[in-house]
Amino acid sequence: MSRRHAIIHVGPPLRIEDLGSANGTRIRRELDAQETAKLLDTRIQRGTAVEIKVGEPVNLGSTLLVVRRREPTGTIAAGDGKWEPIVRDDAMVKLYALAERVAGAPLSVLLLGETGSGKEVLAEHIHRRSPRANGPFLRLNCAALSESLLESELFGHEKGAFTSAVRSKPGLLETAEKGTVFLDEVGELPASIQVKLLRVLEDRQVMRVGGLHPRPIDVRFVSATNRDLAAEVKKGTFREDLFFRLNGIALLIPPLRARLGEIEPLVSTFAARAAAALGRRAPTIAAETVAALKDHRWPGNVRELRNVIDRAVVLSGGDTVMPEHLLLDSGATVTPPPAPVAPAASAAAVIASAPTVPYDPSLDAGTPHPDLDAGGDLRAQLGDLEKRRILDALEKCAGNQTQAAALLGMPRRTFVARLTAYGIPRPRKRPG
């Protein structure tokens, strides 16, 4: 094998390109024709990227390379994260058992549930249990983009289709070939996009913006909404024919307040993650803390629970998370600082005056929080954690500040103030 033999493009799709090696790069493929296996040896031409499948043998000179799919090693909360879902409640166990059966069928799936209840996690679970698991799983938030940008992202565009289209670009539907497209907040689709999406679902072909010829696609659709689409159909804001096409089968995810048995394992998972991000050991969750969490109504569901635990781990500063670290009543009015925060205030001062953390003059004086050890700095740790959450929310909402603020459960004005305090550039408004 040469020192610079080949390069693998992780895609999707997965591709390998020979870099001019001395011994060449060959793909070994087995074809089953009339129950007779035939081994094909295909040498890749230099500079040509060839698609390979997971598990397909590749010879790099005399070295055999086989790409394997990594097995999940962790757990996820049904509402946040990666890998296997944390499912304890009887209703959720039945829901995921049904999802396992649905995964193997070619039906379009419509996921219903409140914000933060775990629709995206269930969508990815269905994909990973389906025959399309080796294909891509691509997400699109239908509420996060303007109508024109949404059209381009979903269907693609040809070069010159509009002013900034300097090159042709495949859309999400083409890119997800042999995989699954997850349309989040599908109830927010504009009427014009609904018409085009209906055509795609019926014909299994996509027409790029500015294109002349349709392109065939092979994708599965999983959609999600917290709206009552049947009611939207009656109001005339959502097409009935599109609703029927998307609703091959509907799965309803119960809110977190209806599955209290999952709170404790979720809390343990989130606390361990938050502690690891701060370079700490996973804290113990006091029994009274768990009881307080189970008494809360959780309007933001699992997403809200994660925010609460992230904050509690920082505020605990030790080995145990107690009820006073949760700040579950943070929606109530708190005593403001005696002087308003100046426009050029530091991020720490903004955090200290935020409505989610009771004001403590010692924070503005620069003294350490009494609950932290001598080496701890509450403001810096809390600031780092919140900054990461803000950046994550902006990424999930494609730079839409209003939606990112709503995702984090804070007023937009407060969100903008945090951007300024942390030195995060305000995303420019996307062209409409």
Short mmCIF file of C-alpha atoms in Angstrom, two decimals:
data_model
loop_
_atom_site.label_atom_id
_atom_site.label_comp_id
_atom_site.label_asym_id
_atom_site.label_seq_id
_atom_site.Cartn_x
_atom_site.Cartn_y
_atom_site.Cartn_z
CA MET A 1 0.00 0.00 0.00
CA SER A 2 1.33 3.46 -0.91
CA ARG A 3 1.89 6.15 1.72
CA ARG A 4 -0.88 8.29 0.17
CA HIS A 5 -2.89 5.52 -1.40
CA ALA A 6 -6.54 6.60 -1.34
CA ILE A 7 -9.02 8.87 0.35
CA ILE A 8 -12.46 7.95 1.69
CA HIS A 9 -15.26 10.51 1.37
CA VAL A 10 -17.70 9.78 4.18
CA GLY A 11 -20.55 11.36 2.23
CA PRO A 12 -23.28 10.49 2.07
CA PRO A 13 -22.82 8.52 -0.08
CA LEU A 14 -19.66 6.73 1.05
CA ARG A 15 -17.02 6.95 -1.71
CA ILE A 16 -13.36 6.03 -2.19
CA GLU A 17 -10.88 7.78 -4.49
CA ASP A 18 -7.46 6.47 -5.57
CA LEU A 19 -4.67 9.05 -5.25
CA GLY A 20 -2.40 7.56 -7.93
CA SER A 21 -1.18 4.57 -5.92
CA ALA A 22 1.40 2.15 -7.34
CA ASN A 23 -0.62 -1.02 -6.67
CA GLY A 24 -4.07 0.41 -7.33
CA THR A 25 -7.39 0.39 -5.47
CA ARG A 26 -9.88 -2.35 -6.28
CA ILE A 27 -13.47 -2.88 -5.17
CA ARG A 28 -14.54 -6.49 -4.79
CA ARG A 29 -18.23 -6.92 -5.49
CA GLU A 30 -20.38 -10.01 -5.39
CA LEU A 31 -23.36 -10.26 -7.72
CA ASP A 32 -26.08 -12.84 -7.23
CA ALA A 33 -27.55 -13.77 -10.61
CA GLN A 34 -29.68 -16.92 -10.83
CA GLU A 35 -28.38 -17.94 -7.41
CA THR A 36 -24.80 -17.95 -8.69
CA ALA A 37 -22.31 -15.76 -6.85
CA LYS A 38 -19.78 -14.02 -9.08
CA LEU A 39 -16.85 -12.00 -7.71
CA LEU A 40 -16.05 -8.82 -9.62
CA ASP A 41 -12.74 -7.00 -9.24
CA THR A 42 -13.03 -3.35 -10.30
CA ARG A 43 -9.94 -1.15 -10.37
CA ILE A 44 -10.61 2.52 -9.63
CA GLN A 45 -9.14 5.03 -12.04
CA ARG A 46 -6.97 7.73 -10.49
CA GLY A 47 -8.94 10.82 -9.46
CA THR A 48 -12.30 9.05 -9.73
CA ALA A 49 -14.44 8.74 -6.59
CA VAL A 50 -16.47 5.53 -6.64
CA GLU A 51 -19.37 4.80 -4.30
CA ILE A 52 -18.89 1.86 -1.95
CA LYS A 53 -21.31 0.17 0.40
CA VAL A 54 -20.83 -0.59 4.08
CA GLY A 55 -19.26 -4.06 4.35
CA GLU A 56 -17.96 -4.08 0.75
CA PRO A 57 -14.31 -5.27 0.56
CA VAL A 58 -11.77 -2.86 -0.94
CA ASN A 59 -8.18 -3.82 -1.80
CA LEU A 60 -5.57 -1.11 -1.21
CA GLY A 61 -2.72 -2.91 -2.92
CA SER A 62 -2.33 -6.05 -0.80
CA THR A 63 -4.23 -4.56 2.15
CA LEU A 64 -7.90 -5.42 2.56
CA LEU A 65 -10.19 -2.64 3.81
CA VAL A 66 -13.76 -3.22 4.96
CA VAL A 67 -15.87 -0.33 6.24
CA ARG A 68 -18.16 -1.40 9.07
CA ARG A 69 -21.06 0.45 10.63
CA ARG A 70 -20.28 1.36 14.24
CA GLU A 71 -22.70 -0.18 16.70
CA PRO A 72 -24.46 2.17 19.10
CA THR A 73 -22.66 2.28 22.46
CA GLY A 74 -24.81 4.63 24.49
CA THR A 75 -28.38 5.63 25.17
CA ILE A 76 -30.44 8.61 24.25
CA ALA A 77 -33.36 10.37 25.78
CA ALA A 78 -36.51 10.10 23.74
CA GLY A 79 -36.41 13.79 23.00
CA ASP A 80 -32.71 14.54 22.83
CA GLY A 81 -29.33 13.13 21.88
CA LYS A 82 -27.92 10.11 20.01
CA TRP A 83 -28.00 6.30 20.09
CA GLU A 84 -30.54 4.05 21.76
CA PRO A 85 -33.63 5.67 23.30
CA ILE A 86 -34.32 5.60 27.02
CA VAL A 87 -37.75 4.00 27.11
CA ARG A 88 -39.30 2.92 30.43
CA ASP A 89 -42.94 4.00 30.39
CA ASP A 90 -45.44 1.34 29.25
CA ALA A 91 -46.97 3.63 26.64
CA MET A 92 -43.52 4.44 25.22
CA VAL A 93 -42.55 0.76 25.18
CA LYS A 94 -45.66 0.01 23.12
CA LEU A 95 -45.00 3.01 20.88
CA TYR A 96 -41.44 1.91 20.11
CA ALA A 97 -42.57 -1.68 19.55
CA LEU A 98 -45.04 -0.36 16.97
CA ALA A 99 -42.30 1.80 15.46
CA GLU A 100 -40.15 -1.31 15.04
CA ARG A 101 -42.91 -2.89 12.92
CA VAL A 102 -43.50 0.28 10.97
CA ALA A 103 -39.79 0.65 10.25
CA GLY A 104 -39.75 -2.41 8.00
CA ALA A 105 -42.67 -1.21 5.87
CA PRO A 106 -42.45 1.37 3.06
CA LEU A 107 -45.11 3.60 4.65
CA SER A 108 -44.75 7.34 5.12
CA VAL A 109 -44.84 8.10 8.84
CA LEU A 110 -46.35 11.13 10.60
CA LEU A 111 -45.11 11.76 14.15
CA LEU A 112 -47.34 13.80 16.46
CA GLY A 113 -46.45 15.29 19.81
CA GLU A 114 -45.60 18.39 21.77
CA THR A 115 -42.40 20.35 21.23
CA GLY A 116 -39.42 18.59 22.80
CA SER A 117 -41.22 15.28 23.32
CA GLY A 118 -38.87 13.21 21.13
CA LYS A 119 -40.19 13.23 17.56
CA GLU A 120 -36.78 13.51 15.90
CA VAL A 121 -35.35 10.74 18.06
CA LEU A 122 -38.20 8.42 17.08
CA ALA A 123 -37.77 9.38 13.41
CA GLU A 124 -34.09 8.43 13.49
CA HIS A 125 -34.91 5.23 15.36
CA ILE A 126 -37.34 4.25 12.59
CA HIS A 127 -34.67 4.97 9.98
CA ARG A 128 -31.99 2.92 11.76
CA ARG A 129 -34.39 -0.04 12.09
CA SER A 130 -35.49 0.13 8.45
CA PRO A 131 -34.03 -1.48 5.28
CA ARG A 132 -32.73 2.02 4.48
CA ALA A 133 -30.44 2.13 7.53
CA ASN A 134 -27.32 2.19 5.35
CA GLY A 135 -28.62 5.25 3.54
CA PRO A 136 -28.60 8.85 4.78
CA PHE A 137 -30.99 10.27 7.36
CA LEU A 138 -31.44 13.94 6.48
CA ARG A 139 -33.44 16.50 8.48
CA LEU A 140 -35.14 19.72 7.44
CA ASN A 141 -36.93 22.13 9.77
CA CYS A 142 -39.77 23.45 7.60
CA ALA A 143 -40.29 26.47 9.89
CA ALA A 144 -36.68 27.62 9.94
CA LEU A 145 -36.29 28.83 6.34
CA SER A 146 -37.95 31.40 4.11
CA GLU A 147 -40.19 30.08 1.33
CA SER A 148 -37.65 30.60 -1.47
CA LEU A 149 -34.77 29.11 0.51
CA LEU A 150 -36.92 26.20 1.63
CA GLU A 151 -37.78 25.43 -2.00
CA SER A 152 -34.11 25.45 -3.01
CA GLU A 153 -32.99 23.33 -0.04
CA LEU A 154 -35.73 20.75 -0.54
CA PHE A 155 -35.87 20.43 -4.33
CA GLY A 156 -32.46 21.76 -5.40
CA HIS A 157 -31.75 24.25 -8.17
CA GLU A 158 -29.97 24.56 -11.50
CA LYS A 159 -27.21 27.01 -12.27
CA GLY A 160 -28.64 30.42 -13.07
CA ALA A 161 -32.08 29.65 -11.61
CA PHE A 162 -31.73 32.82 -9.52
CA THR A 163 -29.12 35.50 -8.92
CA SER A 164 -26.97 33.63 -6.41
CA ALA A 165 -27.25 30.22 -8.13
CA VAL A 166 -23.68 30.16 -9.48
CA ARG A 167 -23.73 26.35 -9.73
CA SER A 168 -26.27 23.55 -9.80
CA LYS A 169 -27.11 22.00 -6.46
CA PRO A 170 -29.09 18.85 -5.63
CA GLY A 171 -31.76 19.30 -2.99
CA LEU A 172 -32.40 17.31 0.15
CA LEU A 173 -34.70 14.90 -1.68
CA GLU A 174 -31.97 13.94 -4.15
CA THR A 175 -29.21 13.84 -1.54
CA ALA A 176 -31.21 11.43 0.63
CA GLU A 177 -31.32 8.79 -2.12
CA LYS A 178 -31.94 5.30 -0.66
CA GLY A 179 -32.40 6.90 2.75
CA THR A 180 -34.93 8.82 4.84
CA VAL A 181 -36.02 12.46 4.76
CA PHE A 182 -37.25 13.85 8.08
CA LEU A 183 -39.49 16.90 7.65
CA ASP A 184 -39.79 18.54 11.05
CA GLU A 185 -42.62 21.02 11.67
CA VAL A 186 -44.21 19.96 8.40
CA GLY A 187 -47.37 21.85 9.34
CA GLU A 188 -45.48 25.11 8.68
CA LEU A 189 -44.96 24.41 4.97
CA PRO A 190 -46.10 27.29 2.72
CA ALA A 191 -48.93 26.48 0.29
CA SER A 192 -46.67 26.61 -2.78
CA ILE A 193 -44.23 24.12 -1.27
CA GLN A 194 -47.10 21.84 -0.28
CA VAL A 195 -48.11 21.60 -3.94
CA LYS A 196 -44.60 20.67 -5.09
CA LEU A 197 -44.09 18.18 -2.25
CA LEU A 198 -47.40 16.48 -3.11
CA ARG A 199 -46.20 16.04 -6.69
CA VAL A 200 -42.98 14.44 -5.44
CA LEU A 201 -44.87 12.04 -3.18
CA GLU A 202 -47.17 11.01 -6.02
CA ASP A 203 -44.63 10.73 -8.86
CA ARG A 204 -41.45 9.96 -6.91
CA GLN A 205 -39.69 12.52 -9.08
CA VAL A 206 -38.25 15.90 -8.20
CA MET A 207 -37.92 18.98 -10.40
CA ARG A 208 -35.12 21.34 -9.39
CA VAL A 209 -35.79 25.06 -9.33
CA GLY A 210 -35.02 26.23 -12.88
CA GLY A 211 -34.83 22.64 -14.13
CA LEU A 212 -36.33 21.27 -17.32
CA HIS A 213 -36.48 17.55 -16.57
CA PRO A 214 -37.65 15.70 -13.45
CA ARG A 215 -35.23 13.39 -11.64
CA PRO A 216 -36.35 10.09 -10.07
CA ILE A 217 -35.81 9.70 -6.33
CA ASP A 218 -35.98 6.80 -3.90
CA VAL A 219 -36.53 8.13 -0.38
CA ARG A 220 -38.77 7.51 2.59
CA PHE A 221 -40.66 10.35 4.22
CA VAL A 222 -41.01 10.75 7.96
CA SER A 223 -42.72 13.97 9.05
CA ALA A 224 -43.38 15.56 12.42
CA THR A 225 -45.62 18.30 13.76
CA ASN A 226 -47.03 19.63 17.02
CA ARG A 227 -50.05 20.97 15.15
CA ASP A 228 -53.42 19.26 14.66
CA LEU A 229 -53.10 18.76 10.90
CA ALA A 230 -56.66 17.46 10.59
CA ALA A 231 -57.88 20.78 12.00
CA GLU A 232 -55.49 22.67 9.68
CA VAL A 233 -57.01 20.79 6.74
CA LYS A 234 -60.51 21.91 7.79
CA LYS A 235 -59.27 25.51 8.05
CA GLY A 236 -57.77 25.27 4.57
CA THR A 237 -54.18 25.99 5.68
CA PHE A 238 -52.91 22.48 4.92
CA ARG A 239 -53.74 20.43 1.84
CA GLU A 240 -55.91 17.40 2.50
CA ASP A 241 -54.29 15.32 -0.25
CA LEU A 242 -50.82 16.05 1.12
CA PHE A 243 -52.00 15.15 4.62
CA PHE A 244 -53.19 11.75 3.41
CA ARG A 245 -49.91 11.14 1.56
CA LEU A 246 -47.78 11.95 4.61
CA ASN A 247 -50.07 10.11 7.02
CA GLY A 248 -49.36 6.52 5.97
CA ILE A 249 -49.39 5.82 9.68
CA ALA A 250 -49.44 8.31 12.57
CA LEU A 251 -47.57 7.77 15.85
CA LEU A 252 -48.45 9.91 18.86
CA ILE A 253 -45.67 10.58 21.40
CA PRO A 254 -46.96 11.26 24.93
CA PRO A 255 -45.61 14.32 26.77
CA LEU A 256 -43.01 13.89 29.50
CA ARG A 257 -45.54 14.64 32.27
CA ALA A 258 -47.41 11.49 31.19
CA ARG A 259 -44.30 9.26 31.49
CA LEU A 260 -42.85 10.14 34.87
CA GLY A 261 -41.04 6.81 35.16
CA GLU A 262 -38.56 8.01 32.55
CA ILE A 263 -37.55 11.17 34.40
CA GLU A 264 -34.99 9.55 36.72
CA PRO A 265 -33.00 7.71 34.00
CA LEU A 266 -33.16 10.81 31.79
CA VAL A 267 -31.85 12.98 34.60
CA SER A 268 -28.96 10.60 35.26
CA THR A 269 -28.03 10.63 31.57
CA PHE A 270 -28.18 14.42 31.21
CA ALA A 271 -26.33 15.02 34.47
CA ALA A 272 -23.49 12.71 33.40
CA ARG A 273 -23.19 14.53 30.06
CA ALA A 274 -23.22 17.99 31.63
CA ALA A 275 -20.62 16.96 34.21
CA ALA A 276 -18.38 15.47 31.52
CA ALA A 277 -18.54 18.74 29.58
CA LEU A 278 -17.25 20.51 32.70
CA GLY A 279 -14.54 17.92 33.35
CA ARG A 280 -16.29 16.53 36.41
CA ARG A 281 -17.53 13.17 37.61
CA ALA A 282 -21.22 12.44 37.22
CA PRO A 283 -23.07 13.83 40.26
CA THR A 284 -25.50 12.00 42.50
CA ILE A 285 -29.14 13.03 42.12
CA ALA A 286 -30.79 13.37 45.52
CA ALA A 287 -34.08 11.55 46.06
CA GLU A 288 -35.86 14.81 46.88
CA THR A 289 -34.53 16.27 43.63
CA VAL A 290 -36.10 13.45 41.66
CA ALA A 291 -39.37 13.98 43.54
CA ALA A 292 -39.34 17.70 42.69
CA LEU A 293 -38.69 16.93 39.05
CA LYS A 294 -41.62 14.52 38.94
CA ASP A 295 -43.92 17.18 40.41
CA HIS A 296 -43.08 19.65 37.60
CA ARG A 297 -45.42 19.91 34.59
CA TRP A 298 -42.68 20.09 31.92
CA PRO A 299 -44.35 22.19 29.21
CA GLY A 300 -41.09 21.97 27.23
CA ASN A 301 -40.85 18.20 27.78
CA VAL A 302 -37.45 16.47 27.49
CA ARG A 303 -35.78 19.51 25.98
CA GLU A 304 -36.77 21.58 29.01
CA LEU A 305 -35.61 18.82 31.36
CA ARG A 306 -32.17 18.83 29.77
CA ASN A 307 -31.87 22.62 30.17
CA VAL A 308 -32.81 22.35 33.85
CA ILE A 309 -30.27 19.58 34.52
CA ASP A 310 -27.47 21.33 32.60
CA ARG A 311 -27.99 24.39 34.78
CA ALA A 312 -28.36 22.37 37.99
CA VAL A 313 -25.07 20.54 37.45
CA VAL A 314 -23.25 23.87 37.14
CA LEU A 315 -24.99 25.39 40.15
CA SER A 316 -24.45 22.34 42.36
CA GLY A 317 -20.68 22.70 42.19
CA GLY A 318 -20.27 19.41 43.99
CA ASP A 319 -21.16 15.74 44.02
CA THR A 320 -24.92 16.01 44.61
CA VAL A 321 -27.71 17.85 42.77
CA MET A 322 -30.23 19.15 45.30
CA PRO A 323 -33.71 20.64 44.70
CA GLU A 324 -32.46 24.20 45.22
CA HIS A 325 -30.18 23.79 42.20
CA LEU A 326 -33.09 23.13 39.83
CA LEU A 327 -34.63 26.65 39.82
CA LEU A 328 -37.91 25.17 38.62
CA ASP A 329 -39.76 28.31 39.72
CA SER A 330 -37.45 30.52 37.68
CA GLY A 331 -40.42 31.85 35.72
CA ALA A 332 -41.36 33.93 38.77
CA THR A 333 -40.12 37.49 39.09
CA VAL A 334 -36.79 37.76 40.88
CA THR A 335 -35.13 40.71 42.57
CA PRO A 336 -33.23 42.68 39.92
CA PRO A 337 -29.76 44.12 40.49
CA PRO A 338 -29.73 47.66 41.89
CA ALA A 339 -28.26 49.10 38.68
CA PRO A 340 -29.17 48.21 35.06
CA VAL A 341 -26.68 46.21 33.03
CA ALA A 342 -24.75 48.48 30.68
CA PRO A 343 -24.73 47.67 26.93
CA ALA A 344 -21.07 46.70 27.14
CA ALA A 345 -21.58 44.46 30.17
CA SER A 346 -19.72 41.20 30.37
CA ALA A 347 -21.36 37.85 29.74
CA ALA A 348 -21.07 37.07 33.45
CA ALA A 349 -23.07 40.18 34.39
CA VAL A 350 -25.78 39.30 31.89
CA ILE A 351 -26.03 35.81 33.35
CA ALA A 352 -26.11 37.17 36.89
CA SER A 353 -29.09 39.38 36.03
CA ALA A 354 -30.93 36.78 33.94
CA PRO A 355 -34.44 35.89 35.15
CA THR A 356 -33.50 32.21 35.43
CA VAL A 357 -30.81 32.79 38.11
CA PRO A 358 -31.62 34.70 41.32
CA TYR A 359 -29.45 37.81 41.68
CA ASP A 360 -26.51 37.53 44.07
CA PRO A 361 -24.34 40.66 44.57
CA SER A 362 -21.33 38.43 45.18
CA LEU A 363 -21.43 37.49 41.51
CA ASP A 364 -20.93 41.09 40.40
CA ALA A 365 -18.24 41.53 43.03
CA GLY A 366 -16.25 38.70 41.50
CA THR A 367 -16.29 36.51 44.60
CA PRO A 368 -16.70 32.76 44.19
CA HIS A 369 -20.09 31.18 44.66
CA PRO A 370 -20.33 29.68 48.15
CA ASP A 371 -21.49 26.31 46.75
CA LEU A 372 -18.40 25.90 44.57
CA ASP A 373 -15.05 24.57 45.62
CA ALA A 374 -12.11 26.96 45.84
CA GLY A 375 -11.11 26.36 42.22
CA GLY A 376 -14.60 26.80 40.78
CA ASP A 377 -15.98 29.79 38.90
CA LEU A 378 -19.74 29.68 38.59
CA ARG A 379 -20.04 32.51 36.11
CA ALA A 380 -17.40 31.18 33.74
CA GLN A 381 -18.78 27.63 33.83
CA LEU A 382 -22.37 28.74 33.47
CA GLY A 383 -21.38 31.14 30.71
CA ASP A 384 -19.52 28.46 28.75
CA LEU A 385 -22.43 26.07 29.04
CA GLU A 386 -25.03 28.66 28.03
CA LYS A 387 -22.94 29.88 25.11
CA ARG A 388 -22.75 26.34 23.74
CA ARG A 389 -26.53 25.98 24.10
CA ILE A 390 -27.11 29.26 22.25
CA LEU A 391 -24.81 28.27 19.39
CA ASP A 392 -26.50 24.86 19.20
CA ALA A 393 -29.96 26.47 19.08
CA LEU A 394 -28.86 28.85 16.30
CA GLU A 395 -27.54 25.93 14.29
CA LYS A 396 -30.73 23.91 14.73
CA CYS A 397 -32.85 26.91 13.71
CA ALA A 398 -30.64 27.82 10.73
CA GLY A 399 -29.74 31.18 12.26
CA ASN A 400 -33.33 32.26 13.00
CA GLN A 401 -32.97 34.19 16.25
CA THR A 402 -36.68 34.23 17.13
CA GLN A 403 -36.97 30.45 16.80
CA ALA A 404 -33.68 29.86 18.61
CA ALA A 405 -34.91 32.00 21.51
CA ALA A 406 -38.17 30.05 21.63
CA LEU A 407 -36.23 26.78 21.56
CA LEU A 408 -34.28 27.88 24.63
CA GLY A 409 -37.37 29.23 26.35
CA MET A 410 -36.21 32.84 26.66
CA PRO A 411 -37.57 36.16 25.33
CA ARG A 412 -36.04 37.27 22.05
CA ARG A 413 -34.73 40.50 23.63
CA THR A 414 -32.87 38.48 26.26
CA PHE A 415 -31.54 36.15 23.57
CA VAL A 416 -30.16 39.08 21.54
CA ALA A 417 -28.55 40.49 24.69
CA ARG A 418 -26.82 37.15 25.26
CA LEU A 419 -25.48 37.18 21.69
CA THR A 420 -23.94 40.58 22.31
CA ALA A 421 -22.57 39.59 25.71
CA TYR A 422 -20.90 36.44 24.38
CA GLY A 423 -19.57 38.15 21.26
CA ILE A 424 -21.62 35.90 18.98
CA PRO A 425 -22.25 37.64 15.62
CA ARG A 426 -25.94 38.07 14.94
CA PRO A 427 -26.85 35.94 11.89
CA ARG A 428 -27.93 37.98 8.90
CA LYS A 429 -31.49 37.63 7.77
CA ARG A 430 -31.66 35.09 4.98
CA PRO A 431 -32.96 36.35 1.63
CA GLY A 432 -36.68 35.92 1.29
#
